[in-house]
Short mmCIF file of C-alpha atoms in Angstrom, two decimals:
data_model
loop_
_atom_site.label_atom_id
_atom_site.label_comp_id
_atom_site.label_asym_id
_atom_site.label_seq_id
_atom_site.Cartn_x
_atom_site.Cartn_y
_atom_site.Cartn_z
CA UNK A 11 0.00 0.00 0.00
CA UNK A 12 2.89 2.31 -0.67
CA UNK A 13 1.79 5.79 -1.51
CA UNK A 14 3.48 7.91 -4.09
CA UNK A 15 5.38 10.96 -2.94
CA UNK A 16 2.92 13.45 -4.33
CA UNK A 17 -0.21 11.59 -3.28
CA UNK A 18 -2.35 13.52 -0.86
CA UNK A 19 -4.10 11.62 1.93
CA UNK A 20 -6.36 14.50 2.79
CA UNK A 21 -8.42 16.62 0.52
CA UNK A 22 -7.44 20.32 0.48
CA UNK A 23 -10.72 21.09 2.20
CA UNK A 24 -10.08 18.55 4.94
CA UNK A 25 -6.55 19.82 5.43
CA UNK A 26 -7.84 23.35 5.59
CA UNK A 27 -10.49 22.44 8.15
CA UNK A 28 -7.93 20.64 10.30
CA UNK A 29 -5.58 23.61 10.05
CA UNK A 30 -8.42 25.88 10.96
CA UNK A 31 -9.17 23.69 13.96
CA UNK A 32 -5.62 24.15 15.18
CA UNK A 33 -5.27 26.93 17.69
CA UNK A 34 -3.47 30.01 16.38
CA UNK A 35 -0.10 30.61 18.06
CA UNK A 36 -1.02 33.99 19.45
CA UNK A 37 -4.05 32.69 21.36
CA UNK A 38 -2.46 29.49 22.59
CA UNK A 39 0.87 30.90 23.66
CA UNK A 40 -0.48 31.99 26.99
CA UNK A 41 -2.29 28.76 27.84
CA UNK A 42 -0.57 25.85 26.06
CA UNK A 43 3.10 26.72 26.02
CA UNK A 44 5.28 25.88 28.98
CA UNK A 45 5.93 29.08 30.86
CA UNK A 46 9.61 28.88 31.71
CA UNK A 47 10.00 32.65 32.10
CA UNK A 48 10.23 32.88 35.92
CA UNK A 49 12.61 29.90 36.17
CA UNK A 50 14.87 31.32 33.47
CA UNK A 51 14.79 34.73 35.16
CA UNK A 52 15.90 33.16 38.44
CA UNK A 53 18.69 31.20 36.72
CA UNK A 54 19.84 34.27 34.81
CA UNK A 55 19.82 36.43 37.91
CA UNK A 56 21.83 33.73 39.75
CA UNK A 57 24.31 33.67 36.89
CA UNK A 58 24.72 37.45 37.07
CA UNK A 59 24.53 37.95 40.83
CA UNK A 60 27.15 35.34 41.81
CA UNK A 61 29.98 36.77 39.65
CA UNK A 62 29.09 40.35 40.66
CA UNK A 63 29.09 39.40 44.36
CA UNK A 64 32.43 37.62 43.85
CA UNK A 65 33.94 40.63 42.09
CA UNK A 66 32.86 42.88 44.94
CA UNK A 67 33.30 40.41 47.80
CA UNK A 68 36.80 39.10 47.08
CA UNK A 69 38.52 42.55 47.01
CA UNK A 70 36.58 43.57 50.13
CA UNK A 71 37.70 40.46 52.06
CA UNK A 72 41.22 40.88 50.65
CA UNK A 73 41.29 44.55 51.82
CA UNK A 74 40.08 43.56 55.31
CA UNK A 75 42.71 40.79 55.59
CA UNK A 76 45.46 43.19 54.41
CA UNK A 77 44.32 46.03 56.70
CA UNK A 78 44.12 43.83 59.81
CA UNK A 79 47.44 42.05 59.10
CA UNK A 80 45.79 38.82 60.25
CA UNK A 81 47.91 36.82 57.76
CA UNK A 82 51.05 38.91 58.18
CA UNK A 83 52.60 41.68 56.08
CA UNK A 84 52.92 39.48 52.98
CA UNK A 85 49.27 40.22 52.16
CA UNK A 86 49.39 43.53 50.30
CA UNK A 87 46.26 45.65 50.01
CA UNK A 88 44.28 45.68 46.73
CA UNK A 89 45.05 49.40 46.28
CA UNK A 90 48.81 48.84 46.60
CA UNK A 91 48.55 45.89 44.19
CA UNK A 92 46.74 48.00 41.60
CA UNK A 93 49.36 50.75 41.98
CA UNK A 94 52.12 48.16 41.47
CA UNK A 95 50.30 46.75 38.46
CA UNK A 96 50.12 50.25 36.99
CA UNK A 97 53.74 51.17 37.67
CA UNK A 98 55.15 47.83 36.39
CA UNK A 99 52.64 47.39 33.59
CA UNK A 100 55.19 47.34 30.76
CA UNK A 101 57.30 44.64 32.47
CA UNK A 102 54.28 42.55 33.47
CA UNK A 103 52.70 42.81 30.02
CA UNK A 104 56.03 41.84 28.42
CA UNK A 105 56.03 38.73 30.61
CA UNK A 106 52.34 38.00 30.10
CA UNK A 107 52.73 37.81 26.32
CA UNK A 108 54.85 34.61 26.13
CA UNK A 109 52.51 32.96 28.66
CA UNK A 110 49.47 33.93 26.59
CA UNK A 111 51.11 32.83 23.31
CA UNK A 112 52.10 29.44 24.80
CA UNK A 113 48.54 29.09 26.13
CA UNK A 114 47.00 29.89 22.74
CA UNK A 115 49.32 27.40 21.01
CA UNK A 116 48.44 24.76 23.63
CA UNK A 117 44.71 25.55 23.35
CA UNK A 118 44.86 25.30 19.53
CA UNK A 119 46.54 21.88 19.78
CA UNK A 120 43.93 20.77 22.32
CA UNK A 121 41.06 21.99 20.14
CA UNK A 122 42.49 19.99 17.23
CA UNK A 123 42.81 16.95 19.53
CA UNK A 124 39.18 17.53 20.64
CA UNK A 125 37.90 17.75 17.04
CA UNK A 126 39.72 14.60 15.89
CA UNK A 127 38.99 12.81 19.18
CA UNK A 128 35.26 13.65 19.01
CA UNK A 129 35.02 12.14 15.54
CA UNK A 130 36.99 9.02 16.54
CA UNK A 131 34.89 8.54 19.68
CA UNK A 132 31.70 8.93 17.60
CA UNK A 133 32.85 6.35 15.06
CA UNK A 134 34.56 3.94 17.50
CA UNK A 135 32.68 4.32 20.80
CA UNK A 136 34.48 1.27 22.22
CA UNK A 137 37.49 3.44 23.07
CA UNK A 138 35.45 5.70 25.38
CA UNK A 139 36.18 3.78 28.63
CA UNK A 140 39.88 4.05 27.75
CA UNK A 141 39.56 7.84 27.47
CA UNK A 142 37.96 8.10 30.89
CA UNK A 143 40.83 6.03 32.33
CA UNK A 144 43.36 8.21 30.48
CA UNK A 145 41.91 11.39 31.98
CA UNK A 146 42.19 9.88 35.48
CA UNK A 147 45.80 8.77 34.89
CA UNK A 148 46.87 12.18 33.53
CA UNK A 149 44.93 13.90 36.30
CA UNK A 150 46.81 11.98 39.01
CA UNK A 151 50.20 13.11 37.67
CA UNK A 152 51.18 16.33 39.46
CA UNK A 153 51.73 18.84 36.70
CA UNK A 154 54.84 20.25 38.35
CA UNK A 155 56.78 16.97 37.99
CA UNK A 156 56.16 16.86 34.25
CA UNK A 157 58.32 19.86 33.49
CA UNK A 158 61.71 18.48 34.61
CA UNK A 159 60.99 15.13 32.92
CA UNK A 160 59.84 16.77 29.68
CA UNK A 161 62.81 19.15 29.68
CA UNK A 162 64.93 16.07 28.88
CA UNK A 163 63.14 15.76 25.53
CA UNK A 164 61.63 19.17 24.70
CA UNK A 165 63.73 22.37 24.48
CA UNK A 166 63.03 24.83 27.30
CA UNK A 167 61.12 28.00 26.48
CA UNK A 168 57.90 28.23 24.48
CA UNK A 169 57.92 24.61 23.18
CA UNK A 170 58.20 23.18 26.70
CA UNK A 171 55.62 25.58 28.20
CA UNK A 172 53.18 24.79 25.38
CA UNK A 173 53.78 21.03 25.83
CA UNK A 174 53.04 21.19 29.58
CA UNK A 175 50.02 23.36 28.76
CA UNK A 176 48.73 20.67 26.36
CA UNK A 177 49.29 17.98 28.98
CA UNK A 178 47.43 20.10 31.55
CA UNK A 179 44.52 20.55 29.16
CA UNK A 180 44.38 16.84 28.28
CA UNK A 181 42.55 16.07 31.53
CA UNK A 182 39.46 18.16 30.69
CA UNK A 183 39.72 17.13 27.01
CA UNK A 184 39.72 13.39 27.80
CA UNK A 185 36.87 13.86 30.29
CA UNK A 186 35.00 15.99 27.73
CA UNK A 187 35.41 13.39 24.96
CA UNK A 188 34.24 10.66 27.31
CA UNK A 189 31.14 12.72 28.20
CA UNK A 190 30.51 13.60 24.55
CA UNK A 191 30.57 9.93 23.52
CA UNK A 192 27.83 9.05 26.00
CA UNK A 193 25.61 12.00 25.12
CA UNK A 194 26.11 11.75 21.35
CA UNK A 195 24.91 8.14 21.26
CA UNK A 196 21.62 9.00 23.04
CA UNK A 197 18.68 7.83 20.91
CA UNK A 198 20.84 6.09 18.30
CA UNK A 199 19.55 2.66 19.33
CA UNK A 200 16.00 3.87 18.66
CA UNK A 201 15.74 6.51 15.94
CA UNK A 202 19.13 5.72 14.40
CA UNK A 203 18.45 1.98 14.29
CA UNK A 204 14.94 2.52 12.92
CA UNK A 205 16.23 4.43 9.92
CA UNK A 206 19.45 2.41 9.49
CA UNK A 207 21.58 5.52 10.08
CA UNK A 208 25.37 5.20 9.91
CA UNK A 209 27.44 6.42 12.86
CA UNK A 210 28.84 9.30 10.82
CA UNK A 211 25.39 10.39 9.64
CA UNK A 212 23.99 10.15 13.16
CA UNK A 213 26.91 12.28 14.42
CA UNK A 214 26.31 14.86 11.71
CA UNK A 215 22.58 15.29 12.23
CA UNK A 216 22.09 14.45 15.91
CA UNK A 217 25.15 13.32 17.88
CA UNK A 218 27.29 16.43 17.45
CA UNK A 219 24.44 18.76 18.38
CA UNK A 220 23.59 16.70 21.43
CA UNK A 221 27.18 17.04 22.63
CA UNK A 222 27.32 20.83 22.30
CA UNK A 223 26.50 21.49 26.00
CA UNK A 224 29.34 19.12 27.04
CA UNK A 225 31.67 20.69 24.47
CA UNK A 226 30.73 24.16 25.70
CA UNK A 227 31.48 23.40 29.35
CA UNK A 228 34.62 21.43 28.41
CA UNK A 229 36.13 24.20 26.29
CA UNK A 230 35.26 26.88 28.83
CA UNK A 231 37.01 24.79 31.50
CA UNK A 232 39.94 23.81 29.28
CA UNK A 233 41.17 27.21 28.12
CA UNK A 234 41.67 28.85 31.56
CA UNK A 235 43.11 25.49 32.72
CA UNK A 236 45.70 25.75 29.90
CA UNK A 237 46.65 29.24 31.08
CA UNK A 238 47.20 27.97 34.62
CA UNK A 239 49.18 25.05 33.13
CA UNK A 240 51.48 27.50 31.29
CA UNK A 241 52.08 29.55 34.44
CA UNK A 242 52.85 26.41 36.48
CA UNK A 243 55.22 25.23 33.72
CA UNK A 244 57.07 28.57 33.80
CA UNK A 245 57.09 28.51 37.60
CA UNK A 246 58.71 25.10 37.58
CA UNK A 247 61.47 26.10 35.20
CA UNK A 248 60.13 25.52 31.69
CA UNK A 249 60.69 29.09 30.48
CA UNK A 250 64.07 30.53 29.60
CA UNK A 251 63.62 34.13 30.72
CA UNK A 252 60.10 35.56 30.33
CA UNK A 253 56.67 34.54 31.54
CA UNK A 254 54.22 35.28 34.36
CA UNK A 255 55.34 32.13 36.20
CA UNK A 256 58.93 33.34 35.93
CA UNK A 257 57.97 36.76 37.41
CA UNK A 258 56.12 35.04 40.25
CA UNK A 259 59.18 32.91 41.09
CA UNK A 260 61.55 35.86 40.95
CA UNK A 261 59.31 38.17 43.00
CA UNK A 262 58.82 35.43 45.60
CA UNK A 263 62.51 34.66 46.01
CA UNK A 264 63.53 38.33 46.01
CA UNK A 265 60.70 39.04 48.53
CA UNK A 266 58.68 41.51 46.49
CA UNK A 267 55.15 40.61 47.66
CA UNK A 268 53.57 43.63 46.00
CA UNK A 269 54.91 42.54 42.59
CA UNK A 270 53.85 38.95 43.32
CA UNK A 271 50.29 40.08 44.11
CA UNK A 272 50.24 42.27 41.00
CA UNK A 273 51.31 39.27 38.89
CA UNK A 274 48.64 37.09 40.50
CA UNK A 275 45.97 39.73 39.75
CA UNK A 276 47.16 39.94 36.14
CA UNK A 277 47.13 36.13 35.85
CA UNK A 278 43.59 36.02 37.28
CA UNK A 279 42.49 38.75 34.86
CA UNK A 280 44.11 36.84 31.97
CA UNK A 281 42.38 33.62 32.99
CA UNK A 282 38.99 35.37 33.26
CA UNK A 283 39.55 37.07 29.87
CA UNK A 284 40.29 33.71 28.25
CA UNK A 285 37.14 32.31 29.85
CA UNK A 286 35.17 35.25 28.44
CA UNK A 287 36.65 34.68 24.96
CA UNK A 288 35.82 30.94 25.13
CA UNK A 289 32.26 31.77 26.28
CA UNK A 290 31.87 34.27 23.46
CA UNK A 291 33.15 31.80 20.84
CA UNK A 292 30.81 29.07 22.06
CA UNK A 293 27.73 31.28 22.47
CA UNK A 294 26.31 30.86 18.91
CA UNK A 295 26.42 27.06 19.23
CA UNK A 296 25.06 27.23 22.78
CA UNK A 297 22.19 29.46 21.69
CA UNK A 298 21.35 27.14 18.80
CA UNK A 299 20.91 24.01 20.92
CA UNK A 300 19.23 25.75 23.87
CA UNK B 28 5.65 -6.12 -1.33
CA UNK B 29 2.04 -6.88 -0.39
CA UNK B 30 1.00 -5.60 3.02
CA UNK B 31 -2.77 -6.02 2.63
CA UNK B 32 -2.87 -8.90 5.12
CA UNK B 33 -1.75 -6.64 7.94
CA UNK B 34 0.37 -7.57 10.91
CA UNK B 35 0.61 -11.18 12.09
CA UNK B 36 2.37 -12.00 15.36
CA UNK B 37 2.88 -15.75 15.25
CA UNK B 38 3.75 -17.44 18.58
CA UNK B 39 6.50 -14.97 19.38
CA UNK B 40 8.74 -15.42 22.42
CA UNK B 41 11.69 -13.34 23.50
CA UNK B 42 14.32 -13.83 26.19
CA UNK B 43 16.87 -11.28 27.29
CA UNK B 44 20.40 -12.44 27.90
CA UNK B 45 22.46 -10.31 30.23
CA UNK B 46 26.05 -11.52 30.30
CA UNK B 47 26.54 -14.72 32.30
CA UNK B 48 23.18 -14.42 34.06
CA UNK B 49 20.37 -16.76 33.14
CA UNK B 50 18.18 -15.70 30.22
CA UNK B 51 15.20 -13.63 31.29
CA UNK B 52 11.92 -14.32 29.49
CA UNK B 53 10.12 -11.11 28.45
CA UNK B 54 7.57 -12.33 25.89
CA UNK B 55 5.98 -15.77 25.98
CA UNK B 56 4.26 -17.34 22.99
CA UNK B 57 2.30 -14.24 21.96
CA UNK B 58 -0.06 -14.75 19.06
CA UNK B 59 -2.43 -12.21 17.46
CA UNK B 60 -3.14 -10.40 14.21
CA UNK B 61 -4.03 -6.81 13.30
CA UNK B 62 -5.75 -6.27 9.97
CA UNK B 63 -4.54 -3.87 7.31
CA UNK B 64 -5.39 -0.26 8.25
CA UNK B 65 -6.54 -1.34 11.72
CA UNK B 66 -5.35 -0.08 15.05
CA UNK B 67 -4.21 -2.81 17.43
CA UNK B 68 -3.69 -1.94 21.07
CA UNK B 69 -1.43 -3.85 23.46
CA UNK B 70 -2.62 -3.31 27.00
CA UNK B 71 -1.01 -4.82 30.07
CA UNK B 72 0.68 -4.05 33.38
CA UNK B 73 3.83 -1.90 33.52
CA UNK B 74 7.01 -3.78 32.67
CA UNK B 75 5.19 -6.78 31.22
CA UNK B 76 7.10 -6.70 27.93
CA UNK B 77 4.78 -4.60 25.73
CA UNK B 78 7.59 -2.33 24.57
CA UNK B 79 9.79 -5.35 23.83
CA UNK B 80 7.03 -6.73 21.64
CA UNK B 81 6.84 -3.38 19.86
CA UNK B 82 10.61 -3.37 19.27
CA UNK B 83 10.33 -6.86 17.77
CA UNK B 84 7.51 -5.62 15.52
CA UNK B 85 9.79 -2.74 14.45
CA UNK B 86 12.55 -5.19 13.49
CA UNK B 87 14.88 -3.61 16.07
CA UNK B 88 15.30 -6.94 17.87
CA UNK B 89 14.71 -10.49 16.65
CA UNK B 90 12.35 -12.84 18.50
CA UNK B 91 13.86 -15.88 20.24
CA UNK B 92 11.01 -18.03 18.92
CA UNK B 93 8.15 -17.48 16.47
CA UNK B 94 7.91 -14.81 13.81
CA UNK B 95 6.19 -11.59 12.89
CA UNK B 96 5.06 -10.89 9.37
CA UNK B 97 3.54 -7.82 7.80
CA UNK B 98 1.78 -8.96 4.65
CA UNK B 99 4.37 -11.00 2.82
CA UNK B 100 7.35 -9.33 4.42
CA UNK B 101 9.19 -9.30 7.74
CA UNK B 102 9.56 -6.33 10.11
CA UNK B 103 13.30 -6.24 9.50
CA UNK B 104 12.77 -6.01 5.74
CA UNK B 105 10.06 -3.39 6.28
CA UNK B 106 12.38 -1.34 8.49
CA UNK B 107 15.20 -1.54 5.93
CA UNK B 108 12.78 -0.16 3.34
CA UNK B 109 12.00 2.72 5.79
CA UNK B 110 8.34 1.62 5.95
CA UNK B 111 8.11 1.55 9.76
CA UNK B 112 7.27 4.60 11.86
CA UNK B 113 7.90 4.62 15.59
CA UNK B 114 6.79 7.21 18.16
CA UNK B 115 8.43 6.74 21.52
CA UNK B 116 7.02 7.48 24.95
CA UNK B 117 9.44 10.39 25.26
CA UNK B 118 9.01 12.54 22.13
CA UNK B 119 12.83 13.11 22.10
CA UNK B 120 12.58 16.16 19.87
CA UNK B 121 15.84 17.82 18.89
CA UNK B 122 15.99 21.20 20.59
CA UNK B 123 18.12 22.84 17.86
CA UNK B 124 15.66 21.97 15.09
CA UNK B 125 12.39 23.69 14.38
CA UNK B 126 9.13 21.71 14.39
CA UNK B 127 9.37 21.28 10.61
CA UNK B 128 13.04 20.20 10.75
CA UNK B 129 12.18 17.71 13.51
CA UNK B 130 9.50 16.18 11.31
CA UNK B 131 11.99 16.08 8.44
CA UNK B 132 14.60 14.27 10.56
CA UNK B 133 13.79 10.73 9.26
CA UNK B 134 14.64 11.91 5.73
CA UNK B 135 18.06 13.13 6.93
CA UNK B 136 18.71 9.97 8.95
CA UNK B 137 17.54 7.62 6.20
CA UNK B 138 19.37 9.58 3.46
CA UNK B 139 16.13 10.18 1.56
CA UNK B 140 15.14 13.32 -0.34
CA UNK B 141 12.80 15.45 1.77
CA UNK B 142 9.19 15.38 0.63
CA UNK B 143 8.31 19.00 1.48
CA UNK B 144 4.72 18.83 0.22
CA UNK B 145 4.01 15.81 2.42
CA UNK B 146 5.64 17.51 5.43
CA UNK B 147 3.36 20.52 4.89
CA UNK B 148 0.38 18.20 4.75
CA UNK B 149 1.48 16.27 7.84
CA UNK B 150 1.89 19.49 9.81
CA UNK B 151 -1.64 20.45 8.75
CA UNK B 152 -2.97 17.02 9.76
CA UNK B 153 -1.52 17.32 13.26
CA UNK B 154 -2.57 20.99 13.47
CA UNK B 155 0.92 22.46 13.70
CA UNK B 156 1.19 24.41 10.44
CA UNK B 157 1.37 27.70 12.32
CA UNK B 158 4.07 26.30 14.60
CA UNK B 159 6.35 24.92 11.89
CA UNK B 160 9.19 27.37 12.54
CA UNK B 161 9.02 27.24 16.33
CA UNK B 162 11.50 25.33 18.48
CA UNK B 163 10.37 22.41 20.69
CA UNK B 164 10.91 24.44 23.86
CA UNK B 165 8.08 26.74 22.76
CA UNK B 166 5.60 23.86 22.58
CA UNK B 167 3.37 22.24 25.18
CA UNK B 168 3.68 18.52 25.99
CA UNK B 169 0.72 17.66 23.76
CA UNK B 170 2.15 19.62 20.85
CA UNK B 171 5.51 17.86 21.24
CA UNK B 172 3.73 14.52 21.03
CA UNK B 173 1.97 15.68 17.87
CA UNK B 174 5.38 16.54 16.40
CA UNK B 175 6.62 13.09 17.41
CA UNK B 176 3.58 11.52 15.73
CA UNK B 177 4.17 13.57 12.56
CA UNK B 178 7.85 12.54 12.58
CA UNK B 179 6.85 8.88 12.84
CA UNK B 180 4.57 9.36 9.82
CA UNK B 181 7.11 11.36 7.80
CA UNK B 182 8.34 8.51 5.61
CA UNK B 183 4.73 7.37 4.95
CA UNK B 184 5.18 4.13 6.88
CA UNK B 185 3.03 1.07 6.22
CA UNK B 186 3.29 0.13 9.89
CA UNK B 187 3.11 2.71 12.69
CA UNK B 188 4.24 1.70 16.17
CA UNK B 189 3.37 3.90 19.15
CA UNK B 190 4.94 3.20 22.53
CA UNK B 191 2.71 4.86 25.14
CA UNK B 192 2.97 8.14 23.25
CA UNK B 193 0.44 9.91 25.45
CA UNK B 194 1.46 8.31 28.76
CA UNK B 195 2.98 11.48 30.23
CA UNK B 196 0.13 13.80 29.27
CA UNK B 197 -2.77 15.11 31.31
CA UNK B 198 -6.23 13.59 30.88
CA UNK B 199 -7.64 16.43 28.75
CA UNK B 200 -4.71 16.61 26.31
CA UNK B 201 -4.60 12.85 26.16
CA UNK B 202 -8.29 12.70 25.21
CA UNK B 203 -7.77 15.29 22.48
CA UNK B 204 -4.75 13.48 21.08
CA UNK B 205 -6.56 10.13 21.12
CA UNK B 206 -9.18 11.55 18.76
CA UNK B 207 -6.50 13.26 16.71
CA UNK B 208 -4.66 9.96 16.32
CA UNK B 209 -7.84 8.29 15.04
CA UNK B 210 -8.29 11.12 12.56
CA UNK B 211 -4.67 10.90 11.38
CA UNK B 212 -4.84 7.11 10.98
CA UNK B 213 -8.11 7.37 9.08
CA UNK B 214 -6.50 9.94 6.81
CA UNK B 215 -3.32 7.95 6.21
CA UNK B 216 -4.85 4.42 6.27
CA UNK B 217 -1.82 3.24 8.21
CA UNK B 218 -1.80 -0.01 10.15
CA UNK B 219 -0.92 0.81 13.74
CA UNK B 220 0.12 -1.02 16.89
CA UNK B 221 -0.14 1.04 20.06
CA UNK B 222 1.08 0.23 23.55
CA UNK B 223 -0.79 1.63 26.54
CA UNK B 224 -1.68 0.74 30.08
CA UNK B 225 -4.84 2.79 30.01
CA UNK B 226 -7.91 0.60 29.58
CA UNK B 227 -10.05 3.58 28.54
CA UNK B 228 -7.54 4.53 25.84
CA UNK B 229 -7.38 0.93 24.63
CA UNK B 230 -11.16 0.67 24.32
CA UNK B 231 -11.51 4.08 22.69
CA UNK B 232 -8.77 3.63 20.10
CA UNK B 233 -8.45 -0.07 19.40
CA UNK B 234 -10.04 -2.03 16.60
CA UNK B 235 -8.38 -4.97 18.28
CA UNK B 236 -7.26 -4.96 21.92
CA UNK B 237 -4.70 -7.53 23.01
CA UNK B 238 -4.73 -7.93 26.79
CA UNK B 239 -1.35 -9.11 28.08
CA UNK B 240 -0.41 -10.81 31.35
CA UNK B 241 2.37 -9.87 33.77
CA UNK B 242 5.98 -10.50 32.73
CA UNK B 243 6.72 -12.55 30.70
CA UNK B 244 3.76 -11.26 28.73
CA UNK B 245 1.36 -13.77 27.25
CA UNK B 246 -1.97 -13.07 25.56
CA UNK B 247 -4.87 -13.22 28.04
CA UNK B 248 -7.53 -12.00 25.68
CA UNK B 249 -7.85 -10.74 22.12
CA UNK B 250 -10.81 -8.45 21.93
CA UNK B 251 -12.39 -6.94 18.80
CA UNK B 252 -14.15 -3.59 19.04
CA UNK B 253 -16.53 -2.80 16.21
CA UNK B 254 -17.19 0.92 16.51
CA UNK B 255 -16.75 3.14 13.50
CA UNK B 256 -13.77 5.48 13.92
CA UNK B 257 -15.84 8.51 13.02
CA UNK B 258 -18.22 7.74 15.89
CA UNK B 259 -15.60 7.04 18.53
CA UNK B 260 -15.42 10.64 19.76
CA UNK B 261 -19.11 10.58 20.55
CA UNK B 262 -19.00 7.00 21.87
CA UNK B 263 -16.64 7.90 24.71
CA UNK B 264 -19.28 7.71 27.45
CA UNK B 265 -21.68 5.25 25.84
CA UNK B 266 -22.74 2.06 27.56
CA UNK B 267 -21.20 0.07 24.70
CA UNK B 268 -17.73 1.49 25.25
CA UNK B 269 -18.04 1.14 29.03
CA UNK B 270 -18.91 -2.53 28.45
CA UNK B 271 -15.73 -2.91 26.40
CA UNK B 272 -13.71 -1.28 29.20
CA UNK B 273 -15.27 -3.65 31.73
CA UNK B 274 -14.41 -6.70 29.63
CA UNK B 275 -10.80 -5.55 29.21
CA UNK B 276 -10.46 -4.73 32.92
CA UNK B 277 -11.80 -8.10 34.00
CA UNK B 278 -9.37 -9.84 31.60
CA UNK B 279 -6.49 -7.81 33.07
CA UNK B 280 -7.55 -8.66 36.62
CA UNK B 281 -8.07 -12.37 35.96
#
């Protein structure tokens, strides 16, 4: 009883009457649609209020701790830190650049690993448990011990910092790929099997889009993590002369707490800026699957 | 392919095997037939194996014993020819696709050219023409189920399988969608097998009601209901339909 493609099962009149029976969007919107407005408002306000409170609260607590000397004189006030940041800006910015460049190189390598890994995981899901195990193994290795070992094989300076940065970012990447594999397969045993869809086709039309929330969180976590990885690598001797980690080490050992705090503030600002960039890059995809 | 004889479930049994554990029987010697263009309803307690039976009918799993035929073909063959439609209990609509693109999904998954005229007609049949460009999050639960139903019908299936599609809906929406389903099936002349655990729904919708026992499900009663589809909306509270409900309930309780 196969019907031809252009065969109509309803007369135009019947179709029209059924369409007419359907409630118009404008009238139904208030009664039939799920009203998620108040919930979304609460979530949005929580998303805005928490960072604002943190931005206000942390400097206030920091100022109180510095003013009361409860943790000793090594805690410099926020005002003194900002002054130091301003007066040493050219030196700090000069040192921030190699850290940022190494981070961007590391992040680019990790994004390429994510793209290739996501496709491999989608086509060969059997390797997913291995990825989860890999993320645990890499995660248990203290990052700081990697630098001296890697310095035996990778030249110090940008290549070594970027390598440690990639290794630091592998933990969220492996965890992200593992999560993506599980989410991307959702529904494949039903809809995919019903229509005899290949793994690649499923990934293209459904799987990839289902994994966007995981990808979004993973990339937003990975990029600031890479920045921290670069700083730790420099701190532990991977850089040759420049880098925020290098400045932190020098200011610590020459007892310049104000410069150390200024570097920490710059590193935090850099990390937050990278998070903002990652959020901005991911926002079109995030909006599409919302 | 001749499908005029409808669906024949011939002494079908199914056992799950879970690793080294003993095989678990889910379906036991089930035997019934649903005529071409008819609506068969499987009614039974939760977890009795109704959905398993539906998956066998879809050709997604093979029975351990017995066979299912649809006309002169098997469910697996029918599925490979994209002639089976399946609406799941959870509509599982894709949030990034509009209503229209969700209904078109089977064409993308099955690598078939999209039949836009038919999609327009389907959206009109399920009363969602004005909502075609909206996203699933803008729809109510009943509307999402209508999209799911339209998606199941997108490839013009010969056999439509519905796994408790209205189970999560409120009584009023469910009642509306029951009548809508009858209207859609009358319009498309599709043979349909529906799973429910609502006796009222079974009696209202079914041309044939198959009452199943607890797990492993076996047929307790096969019950024919001879009420014209066009009159079913009005027959909802008639003595005749209540009698059918009583007969099904007593079979379930026996």
